[in-house]
mmCIF file of C-alpha atoms and ligand atoms in Angstrom:
data_model
loop_
_atom_site.group_PDB
_atom_site.id
_atom_site.type_symbol
_atom_site.label_atom_id
_atom_site.label_comp_id
_atom_site.label_asym_id
_atom_site.label_seq_id
_atom_site.Cartn_x
_atom_site.Cartn_y
_atom_site.Cartn_z
ATOM 1 C CA MET A 1180 251.266 -5.138 -203.626
ATOM 2 C CA ALA A 1181 250.055 -1.535 -203.657
ATOM 3 C CA ALA A 1182 246.819 -0.739 -205.462
ATOM 4 C CA THR A 1183 246.668 0.751 -208.934
ATOM 5 C CA ILE A 1184 245.434 4.319 -208.465
ATOM 6 C CA ILE A 1185 242.571 5.299 -210.760
ATOM 7 C CA ASP A 1186 243.242 8.593 -212.539
ATOM 8 C CA GLY A 1187 239.799 10.178 -212.607
ATOM 9 C CA ARG A 1188 241.075 13.364 -214.225
ATOM 10 C CA ALA A 1189 242.533 11.496 -217.203
ATOM 11 C CA ILE A 1190 239.450 9.296 -217.634
ATOM 12 C CA ALA A 1191 237.138 12.319 -217.355
ATOM 13 C CA ARG A 1192 239.219 14.057 -220.031
ATOM 14 C CA GLN A 1193 238.717 11.079 -222.344
ATOM 15 C CA VAL A 1194 234.964 11.088 -221.727
ATOM 16 C CA ARG A 1195 234.783 14.839 -222.376
ATOM 17 C CA ASP A 1196 236.756 14.526 -225.616
ATOM 18 C CA GLN A 1197 234.471 11.707 -226.757
ATOM 19 C CA VAL A 1198 231.360 13.745 -225.888
ATOM 20 C CA ALA A 1199 232.752 16.707 -227.864
ATOM 21 C CA ALA A 1200 233.297 14.464 -230.894
ATOM 22 C CA ASP A 1201 229.810 12.942 -230.530
ATOM 23 C CA VAL A 1202 228.216 16.399 -230.153
ATOM 24 C CA ALA A 1203 229.945 17.566 -233.339
ATOM 25 C CA ALA A 1204 228.678 14.486 -235.209
ATOM 26 C CA PHE A 1205 225.137 14.940 -233.811
ATOM 27 C CA THR A 1206 225.084 18.608 -234.799
ATOM 28 C CA ALA A 1207 226.418 17.851 -238.286
ATOM 29 C CA GLU A 1208 223.745 15.183 -238.761
ATOM 30 C CA THR A 1209 220.737 16.965 -237.267
ATOM 31 C CA GLY A 1210 221.561 20.671 -237.375
ATOM 32 C CA VAL A 1211 220.734 20.736 -233.652
ATOM 33 C CA VAL A 1212 223.197 22.164 -231.118
ATOM 34 C CA PRO A 1213 222.529 20.498 -227.722
ATOM 35 C CA GLY A 1214 221.981 23.136 -225.027
ATOM 36 C CA LEU A 1215 222.319 23.010 -221.255
ATOM 37 C CA ALA A 1216 220.365 25.439 -219.078
ATOM 38 C CA THR A 1217 222.057 25.764 -215.713
ATOM 39 C CA VAL A 1218 219.824 27.584 -213.243
ATOM 40 C CA LEU A 1219 221.580 29.278 -210.326
ATOM 41 C CA VAL A 1220 219.473 30.922 -207.637
ATOM 42 C CA GLY A 1221 221.289 33.436 -205.427
ATOM 43 C CA ASP A 1222 224.985 34.008 -204.828
ATOM 44 C CA ASP A 1223 226.288 31.067 -202.834
ATOM 45 C CA PRO A 1224 230.015 31.192 -203.720
ATOM 46 C CA ALA A 1225 230.493 27.401 -203.895
ATOM 47 C CA SER A 1226 227.432 26.977 -206.138
ATOM 48 C CA ALA A 1227 228.635 29.836 -208.354
ATOM 49 C CA VAL A 1228 231.988 28.058 -208.847
ATOM 50 C CA TYR A 1229 230.298 24.699 -209.615
ATOM 51 C CA VAL A 1230 227.993 26.328 -212.170
ATOM 52 C CA ALA A 1231 230.838 28.293 -213.784
ATOM 53 C CA ASN A 1232 232.815 25.038 -214.202
ATOM 54 C CA LYS A 1233 229.825 23.292 -215.770
ATOM 55 C CA ARG A 1234 229.221 26.177 -218.178
ATOM 56 C CA ARG A 1235 232.864 26.255 -219.254
ATOM 57 C CA ALA A 1236 232.858 22.495 -219.824
ATOM 58 C CA CYS A 1237 229.700 22.800 -221.954
ATOM 59 C CA VAL A 1238 231.167 25.395 -224.247
ATOM 60 C CA GLU A 1239 234.337 23.323 -224.630
ATOM 61 C CA ALA A 1240 232.227 20.318 -225.698
ATOM 62 C CA GLY A 1241 230.225 22.281 -228.287
ATOM 63 C CA ILE A 1242 227.109 22.420 -226.095
ATOM 64 C CA ALA A 1243 225.240 25.747 -225.970
ATOM 65 C CA ASP A 1244 225.467 27.502 -222.594
ATOM 66 C CA LEU A 1245 221.910 28.625 -221.788
ATOM 67 C CA HIS A 1246 222.525 29.770 -218.227
ATOM 68 C CA ARG A 1247 219.975 31.612 -216.068
ATOM 69 C CA HIS A 1248 220.872 33.420 -212.866
ATOM 70 C CA LEU A 1249 217.978 34.270 -210.536
ATOM 71 C CA LEU A 1250 218.093 36.603 -207.558
ATOM 72 C CA ALA A 1251 218.395 35.059 -204.085
ATOM 73 C CA ASP A 1252 214.944 36.395 -203.089
ATOM 74 C CA VAL A 1253 213.161 35.214 -206.234
ATOM 75 C CA ALA A 1254 209.616 33.987 -205.571
ATOM 76 C CA GLN A 1255 208.847 30.283 -205.908
ATOM 77 C CA GLU A 1256 206.303 30.972 -208.663
ATOM 78 C CA ASP A 1257 208.930 32.839 -210.681
ATOM 79 C CA VAL A 1258 211.324 29.877 -210.518
ATOM 80 C CA VAL A 1259 208.415 27.615 -211.504
ATOM 81 C CA ALA A 1260 207.711 29.847 -214.500
ATOM 82 C CA GLN A 1261 211.376 29.811 -215.548
ATOM 83 C CA LEU A 1262 211.558 26.021 -215.357
ATOM 84 C CA GLN A 1263 208.330 25.669 -217.354
ATOM 85 C CA GLU A 1264 209.729 27.991 -219.989
ATOM 86 C CA LEU A 1265 212.920 25.926 -220.214
ATOM 87 C CA ASN A 1266 210.883 22.695 -220.432
ATOM 88 C CA ALA A 1267 209.018 24.142 -223.425
ATOM 89 C CA ASP A 1268 212.078 25.613 -225.188
ATOM 90 C CA PRO A 1269 213.304 23.286 -227.972
ATOM 91 C CA GLN A 1270 216.803 24.823 -227.784
ATOM 92 C CA VAL A 1271 217.158 23.518 -224.229
ATOM 93 C CA SER A 1272 218.204 19.847 -224.164
ATOM 94 C CA GLY A 1273 219.031 19.678 -220.472
ATOM 95 C CA ILE A 1274 218.085 21.602 -217.339
ATOM 96 C CA LEU A 1275 220.202 21.632 -214.206
ATOM 97 C CA LEU A 1276 218.870 23.384 -211.123
ATOM 98 C CA GLN A 1277 221.948 23.968 -208.954
ATOM 99 C CA LEU A 1278 221.305 22.758 -205.407
ATOM 100 C CA PRO A 1279 220.992 23.827 -202.685
ATOM 101 C CA VAL A 1280 218.510 26.617 -203.444
ATOM 102 C CA PRO A 1281 217.703 29.334 -200.848
ATOM 103 C CA ARG A 1282 215.628 28.055 -197.945
ATOM 104 C CA HIS A 1283 212.403 29.845 -198.879
ATOM 105 C CA LEU A 1284 212.178 27.713 -202.044
ATOM 106 C CA ASP A 1285 210.835 24.134 -202.167
ATOM 107 C CA ALA A 1286 213.749 22.307 -203.834
ATOM 108 C CA ASN A 1287 211.902 18.986 -204.211
ATOM 109 C CA LEU A 1288 208.934 20.594 -205.910
ATOM 110 C CA LEU A 1289 211.205 22.539 -208.266
ATOM 111 C CA VAL A 1290 213.270 19.473 -209.212
ATOM 112 C CA GLU A 1291 210.102 17.497 -209.944
ATOM 113 C CA LEU A 1292 208.985 20.210 -212.387
ATOM 114 C CA ILE A 1293 211.930 19.476 -214.666
ATOM 115 C CA SER A 1294 210.841 17.434 -217.673
ATOM 116 C CA PRO A 1295 212.283 13.896 -217.224
ATOM 117 C CA ASP A 1296 213.661 14.046 -220.782
ATOM 118 C CA LYS A 1297 215.654 17.165 -219.793
ATOM 119 C CA ASP A 1298 216.588 15.979 -216.295
ATOM 120 C CA VAL A 1299 220.366 15.794 -216.855
ATOM 121 C CA ASP A 1300 221.010 15.395 -213.108
ATOM 122 C CA GLY A 1301 218.731 12.332 -213.104
ATOM 123 C CA LEU A 1302 217.132 13.495 -209.865
ATOM 124 C CA THR A 1303 213.401 13.485 -210.639
ATOM 125 C CA ALA A 1304 211.178 10.656 -209.420
ATOM 126 C CA VAL A 1305 210.515 9.683 -213.052
ATOM 127 C CA SER A 1306 214.255 9.395 -213.770
ATOM 128 C CA ALA A 1307 214.712 7.329 -210.595
ATOM 129 C CA GLY A 1308 211.830 5.077 -211.692
ATOM 130 C CA ARG A 1309 213.286 4.648 -215.165
ATOM 131 C CA LEU A 1310 216.600 3.670 -213.590
ATOM 132 C CA VAL A 1311 214.979 1.073 -211.311
ATOM 133 C CA GLN A 1312 212.971 -0.351 -214.217
ATOM 134 C CA GLY A 1313 216.015 -0.362 -216.483
ATOM 135 C CA VAL A 1314 214.279 1.624 -219.232
ATOM 136 C CA PRO A 1315 216.076 4.354 -221.201
ATOM 137 C CA GLY A 1316 216.419 7.627 -219.343
ATOM 138 C CA LEU A 1317 218.881 10.017 -217.788
ATOM 139 C CA ARG A 1318 220.990 8.501 -215.008
ATOM 140 C CA PRO A 1319 222.505 10.580 -212.171
ATOM 141 C CA CYS A 1320 225.978 11.842 -213.105
ATOM 142 C CA THR A 1321 228.138 10.839 -210.141
ATOM 143 C CA PRO A 1322 226.869 7.219 -210.004
ATOM 144 C CA SER A 1323 227.363 6.913 -213.779
ATOM 145 C CA GLY A 1324 230.874 8.270 -213.300
ATOM 146 C CA VAL A 1325 231.607 5.514 -210.773
ATOM 147 C CA ILE A 1326 230.588 2.833 -213.290
ATOM 148 C CA GLU A 1327 232.617 4.543 -216.007
ATOM 149 C CA LEU A 1328 235.761 4.394 -213.838
ATOM 150 C CA LEU A 1329 235.216 0.683 -213.163
ATOM 151 C CA ASP A 1330 234.583 -0.014 -216.854
ATOM 152 C CA HIS A 1331 237.672 1.898 -217.867
ATOM 153 C CA HIS A 1332 239.719 -0.497 -215.721
ATOM 154 C CA GLU A 1333 237.695 -3.471 -216.990
ATOM 155 C CA VAL A 1334 236.602 -4.462 -213.494
ATOM 156 C CA PRO A 1335 234.309 -7.479 -213.890
ATOM 157 C CA LEU A 1336 230.885 -6.596 -212.484
ATOM 158 C CA GLU A 1337 228.796 -9.588 -213.556
ATOM 159 C CA GLY A 1338 228.442 -11.904 -210.583
ATOM 160 C CA ALA A 1339 230.783 -9.730 -208.514
ATOM 161 C CA GLU A 1340 230.071 -9.085 -204.852
ATOM 162 C CA ALA A 1341 229.474 -5.313 -204.758
ATOM 163 C CA VAL A 1342 228.974 -3.344 -201.544
ATOM 164 C CA VAL A 1343 227.773 0.260 -201.540
ATOM 165 C CA VAL A 1344 228.151 2.209 -198.295
ATOM 166 C CA GLY A 1345 225.540 4.980 -198.278
ATOM 167 C CA ARG A 1346 221.920 4.985 -199.455
ATOM 168 C CA SER A 1347 221.264 8.561 -200.544
ATOM 169 C CA ASP A 1348 218.982 9.253 -203.504
ATOM 170 C CA LEU A 1349 221.867 11.204 -205.047
ATOM 171 C CA VAL A 1350 224.605 8.564 -204.918
ATOM 172 C CA GLY A 1351 224.139 5.354 -202.902
ATOM 173 C CA LYS A 1352 220.806 4.118 -204.270
ATOM 174 C CA PRO A 1353 221.459 4.935 -207.936
ATOM 175 C CA VAL A 1354 224.972 3.465 -207.900
ATOM 176 C CA ALA A 1355 223.543 0.284 -206.364
ATOM 177 C CA GLN A 1356 220.904 0.141 -209.134
ATOM 178 C CA LEU A 1357 223.523 0.623 -211.839
ATOM 179 C CA LEU A 1358 225.624 -2.201 -210.351
ATOM 180 C CA LEU A 1359 222.545 -4.427 -210.164
ATOM 181 C CA GLN A 1360 221.835 -3.763 -213.831
ATOM 182 C CA ARG A 1361 225.350 -4.947 -214.569
ATOM 183 C CA ASN A 1362 224.491 -8.193 -212.748
ATOM 184 C CA ALA A 1363 226.578 -7.600 -209.638
ATOM 185 C CA THR A 1364 225.304 -9.030 -206.349
ATOM 186 C CA VAL A 1365 224.681 -5.802 -204.486
ATOM 187 C CA THR A 1366 224.571 -5.054 -200.760
ATOM 188 C CA ILE A 1367 223.754 -1.551 -199.508
ATOM 189 C CA CYS A 1368 225.088 -0.457 -196.117
ATOM 190 C CA HIS A 1369 224.056 2.584 -194.092
ATOM 191 C CA SER A 1370 224.306 4.096 -190.635
ATOM 192 C CA ARG A 1371 222.335 1.256 -189.036
ATOM 193 C CA THR A 1372 224.384 -1.552 -190.617
ATOM 194 C CA ARG A 1373 225.783 -3.917 -187.990
ATOM 195 C CA ASP A 1374 229.507 -4.726 -188.243
ATOM 196 C CA LEU A 1375 230.127 -2.599 -191.322
ATOM 197 C CA ASN A 1376 233.658 -3.905 -191.892
ATOM 198 C CA ALA A 1377 232.479 -7.521 -191.952
ATOM 199 C CA VAL A 1378 230.100 -6.633 -194.797
ATOM 200 C CA THR A 1379 232.498 -4.425 -196.769
ATOM 201 C CA ARG A 1380 235.263 -7.058 -196.508
ATOM 202 C CA ARG A 1381 233.119 -9.329 -198.705
ATOM 203 C CA ALA A 1382 233.224 -6.836 -201.560
ATOM 204 C CA ASP A 1383 235.039 -7.396 -204.831
ATOM 205 C CA VAL A 1384 233.798 -3.907 -205.678
ATOM 206 C CA LEU A 1385 233.421 -1.438 -202.814
ATOM 207 C CA ILE A 1386 231.801 1.973 -203.265
ATOM 208 C CA ALA A 1387 231.965 4.496 -200.410
ATOM 209 C CA ALA A 1388 229.420 7.341 -200.503
ATOM 210 C CA VAL A 1389 229.089 8.329 -196.877
ATOM 211 C CA GLY A 1390 230.562 11.726 -196.011
ATOM 212 C CA VAL A 1391 232.618 10.518 -193.017
ATOM 213 C CA PRO A 1392 236.367 11.165 -193.364
ATOM 214 C CA ARG A 1393 238.426 7.953 -193.653
ATOM 215 C CA LEU A 1394 235.597 5.752 -192.330
ATOM 216 C CA LEU A 1395 236.844 2.703 -194.226
ATOM 217 C CA GLY A 1396 240.318 1.514 -193.285
ATOM 218 C CA ALA A 1397 242.483 -1.414 -194.360
ATOM 219 C CA ASP A 1398 240.428 -3.928 -192.360
ATOM 220 C CA ALA A 1399 237.271 -2.884 -194.261
ATOM 221 C CA VAL A 1400 238.714 -4.015 -197.574
ATOM 222 C CA LYS A 1401 239.159 -7.438 -199.180
ATOM 223 C CA PRO A 1402 242.660 -7.858 -200.631
ATOM 224 C CA GLY A 1403 242.620 -6.989 -204.327
ATOM 225 C CA ALA A 1404 239.200 -5.280 -204.263
ATOM 226 C CA ALA A 1405 238.295 -2.345 -206.530
ATOM 227 C CA VAL A 1406 237.515 0.576 -204.214
ATOM 228 C CA VAL A 1407 235.783 3.737 -205.419
ATOM 229 C CA ASP A 1408 235.633 6.601 -202.953
ATOM 230 C CA VAL A 1409 232.845 9.100 -203.692
ATOM 231 C CA GLY A 1410 233.254 10.941 -200.394
ATOM 232 C CA ILE A 1411 234.465 14.530 -200.318
ATOM 233 C CA ASN A 1412 235.224 15.737 -196.803
ATOM 234 C CA ARG A 1413 236.903 18.993 -195.848
ATOM 235 C CA THR A 1414 239.284 18.392 -192.931
ATOM 236 C CA ASP A 1415 242.263 20.178 -191.376
ATOM 237 C CA ASP A 1416 244.455 18.034 -193.688
ATOM 238 C CA GLY A 1417 242.521 19.258 -196.746
ATOM 239 C CA LEU A 1418 240.061 17.239 -198.838
ATOM 240 C CA VAL A 1419 239.836 13.568 -197.921
ATOM 241 C CA GLY A 1420 237.512 10.756 -198.908
ATOM 242 C CA ASP A 1421 235.514 8.205 -196.937
ATOM 243 C CA VAL A 1422 238.372 5.733 -197.425
ATOM 244 C CA ASP A 1423 241.658 5.884 -195.557
ATOM 245 C CA PHE A 1424 243.694 6.204 -198.740
ATOM 246 C CA ASP A 1425 247.185 5.486 -197.353
ATOM 247 C CA ALA A 1426 246.064 2.370 -195.467
ATOM 248 C CA VAL A 1427 243.740 0.996 -198.142
ATOM 249 C CA ARG A 1428 246.181 1.409 -201.018
ATOM 250 C CA GLU A 1429 248.251 -1.378 -199.405
ATOM 251 C CA VAL A 1430 245.293 -3.789 -199.558
ATOM 252 C CA ALA A 1431 243.072 -2.873 -202.528
ATOM 253 C CA GLY A 1432 243.740 -3.800 -206.141
ATOM 254 C CA LEU A 1433 242.337 -0.557 -207.534
ATOM 255 C CA LEU A 1434 241.609 2.663 -205.669
ATOM 256 C CA THR A 1435 240.378 6.167 -206.480
ATOM 257 C CA PRO A 1436 242.110 9.137 -204.852
ATOM 258 C CA VAL A 1437 240.309 12.164 -203.382
ATOM 259 C CA PRO A 1438 240.561 14.590 -205.034
ATOM 260 C CA GLY A 1439 241.133 13.433 -208.617
ATOM 261 C CA GLY A 1440 238.990 10.295 -208.597
ATOM 262 C CA VAL A 1441 235.204 10.409 -208.892
ATOM 263 C CA GLY A 1442 234.965 14.220 -208.659
ATOM 264 C CA PRO A 1443 236.074 15.065 -212.222
ATOM 265 C CA MET A 1444 233.744 12.405 -213.637
ATOM 266 C CA THR A 1445 230.582 14.205 -212.548
ATOM 267 C CA ILE A 1446 230.911 17.084 -215.032
ATOM 268 C CA ALA A 1447 232.009 14.702 -217.799
ATOM 269 C CA LEU A 1448 228.842 12.636 -217.306
ATOM 270 C CA LEU A 1449 226.724 15.801 -217.160
ATOM 271 C CA LEU A 1450 227.962 16.661 -220.658
ATOM 272 C CA ARG A 1451 227.215 13.143 -221.857
ATOM 273 C CA ASN A 1452 223.731 13.344 -220.326
ATOM 274 C CA THR A 1453 223.072 16.613 -222.170
ATOM 275 C CA LEU A 1454 223.846 14.878 -225.457
ATOM 276 C CA ILE A 1455 221.699 11.870 -224.473
ATOM 277 C CA ALA A 1456 218.861 14.298 -223.633
ATOM 278 C CA ALA A 1457 219.213 15.988 -227.036
ATOM 279 C CA ARG A 1458 218.981 12.555 -228.664
ATOM 280 C CA LEU A 1459 215.992 11.524 -226.514
ATOM 281 C CA GLN A 1460 214.156 14.670 -227.587
ATOM 282 C CA ARG A 1461 214.661 13.700 -231.212
ATOM 283 C CA GLY A 1462 213.423 10.205 -230.454
ATOM 284 C CA VAL A 1463 216.875 8.682 -231.076
HETATM 285 P P1 NAP B 1438 224.199 11.749 -197.632
HETATM 286 O O1 NAP B 1438 222.939 12.095 -198.322
HETATM 287 O O2 NAP B 1438 224.573 12.444 -196.352
HETATM 288 O O3 NAP B 1438 224.179 10.159 -197.351
HETATM 289 C C1 NAP B 1438 225.169 9.559 -196.598
HETATM 290 C C2 NAP B 1438 224.844 8.092 -196.426
HETATM 291 O O4 NAP B 1438 225.882 7.519 -195.637
HETATM 292 C C3 NAP B 1438 223.524 7.825 -195.723
HETATM 293 O O5 NAP B 1438 222.836 6.791 -196.382
HETATM 294 C C4 NAP B 1438 223.957 7.386 -194.316
HETATM 295 O O6 NAP B 1438 223.117 6.406 -193.734
HETATM 296 C C5 NAP B 1438 225.298 6.765 -194.573
HETATM 297 N N1 NAP B 1438 226.155 6.807 -193.402
HETATM 298 C C6 NAP B 1438 226.421 7.880 -192.603
HETATM 299 N N2 NAP B 1438 227.273 7.522 -191.615
HETATM 300 C C7 NAP B 1438 227.529 6.217 -191.787
HETATM 301 C C8 NAP B 1438 228.321 5.286 -191.072
HETATM 302 N N3 NAP B 1438 229.032 5.630 -189.996
HETATM 303 N N4 NAP B 1438 228.363 4.005 -191.511
HETATM 304 C C9 NAP B 1438 227.659 3.641 -192.613
HETATM 305 N N5 NAP B 1438 226.884 4.484 -193.337
HETATM 306 C C10 NAP B 1438 226.832 5.759 -192.920
HETATM 307 O O7 NAP B 1438 225.468 11.935 -198.588
HETATM 308 P P2 NAP B 1438 225.589 11.843 -200.200
HETATM 309 O O8 NAP B 1438 224.936 13.010 -200.829
HETATM 310 O O9 NAP B 1438 225.248 10.470 -200.651
HETATM 311 O O10 NAP B 1438 227.161 12.049 -200.335
HETATM 312 C C11 NAP B 1438 228.078 11.135 -199.774
HETATM 313 C C12 NAP B 1438 229.488 11.677 -199.935
HETATM 314 O O11 NAP B 1438 229.769 11.794 -201.338
HETATM 315 C C13 NAP B 1438 229.692 13.083 -199.376
HETATM 316 O O12 NAP B 1438 231.013 13.178 -198.874
HETATM 317 C C14 NAP B 1438 229.543 13.990 -200.575
HETATM 318 O O13 NAP B 1438 230.256 15.198 -200.445
HETATM 319 C C15 NAP B 1438 230.151 13.123 -201.653
HETATM 320 N N6 NAP B 1438 229.675 13.415 -203.012
HETATM 321 C C16 NAP B 1438 230.623 13.507 -203.988
HETATM 322 C C17 NAP B 1438 230.247 13.743 -205.294
HETATM 323 C C18 NAP B 1438 231.297 13.818 -206.351
HETATM 324 O O14 NAP B 1438 231.117 14.408 -207.392
HETATM 325 N N7 NAP B 1438 232.460 13.195 -206.154
HETATM 326 C C19 NAP B 1438 228.903 13.907 -205.627
HETATM 327 C C20 NAP B 1438 227.946 13.773 -204.624
HETATM 328 C C21 NAP B 1438 228.349 13.521 -203.314
HETATM 329 P P3 NAP B 1438 221.563 6.691 -193.308
HETATM 330 O O15 NAP B 1438 220.799 6.651 -194.605
HETATM 331 O O16 NAP B 1438 221.240 5.553 -192.411
HETATM 332 O O17 NAP B 1438 221.543 8.030 -192.658
#
């Protein structure tokens, strides 16, 4: 039987509507309008589009758009000063430094300057530590979006065999931590994993976050498994994931498409994180 296809756009819409309602209630109760400061350095066209989408989504959710655009040749100390100013500004609930930044800037140093309570991308070492320790904090958006998709379809995670392919700080490691917190039995695969398909075939829940077009085919998937494809790869056939969609849909129980699966969830979870940050700053 063919897999049920997960509609990431529809689920993201629901999350965004819920965030908008929660923001309105928070503002009515506290008088505080949550604000997101997106920081774009330079004029990379792809980054400009991503930031514009995030800003539009903010406004739609009732979150203040506190964008800053810095020149491509801005000095490191000027970006540092801007981030420090945003950290200190009580109107700013969340700070998002759009990556990549121009090569003359030290991206890691800049990210680490962001106050962990405003780190809506969940990328600082403190946020990563809070995630590993399971204490309240801001979780990275794409990994949270993966869990949200699974929860929406009521995929049982407790005791499930979960396999994550990819171990980046951005996706693979945090998604594995989130699955572990939900009491899945988690295996992380990477480029040195021996017999990848033998490992992934054990998975009740399979997450692909690799960046290799159609790496995982039908023989990588256990019949009936829930498969979430985080990969976004530009090919001659257009955007494709890390999963061979046409082959795997005949084997899996649930499957995300690319595009229209995980992608739309990232902005939705960014909005939710901005509200969580606003609450954290009020000690809620
Ligand atoms: P990344 O930093 O390049 O990490 C890729 C991971 O895949 C690494 O851990 C690497 O292993 C592993 N890997 C590479 N080739 C492999 C192979 N043949 N077999 C098994 N593992 C292999 O990438 P990323 O930032 O995590 O992103 C992964 C994908 O997700 C990309 O396509 C990216 O565009 C997409 N993405 C999508 C969203 C979204 O919103 N939907 C957000 C972020 C990323 P090693 O560690 O051993 O090198």
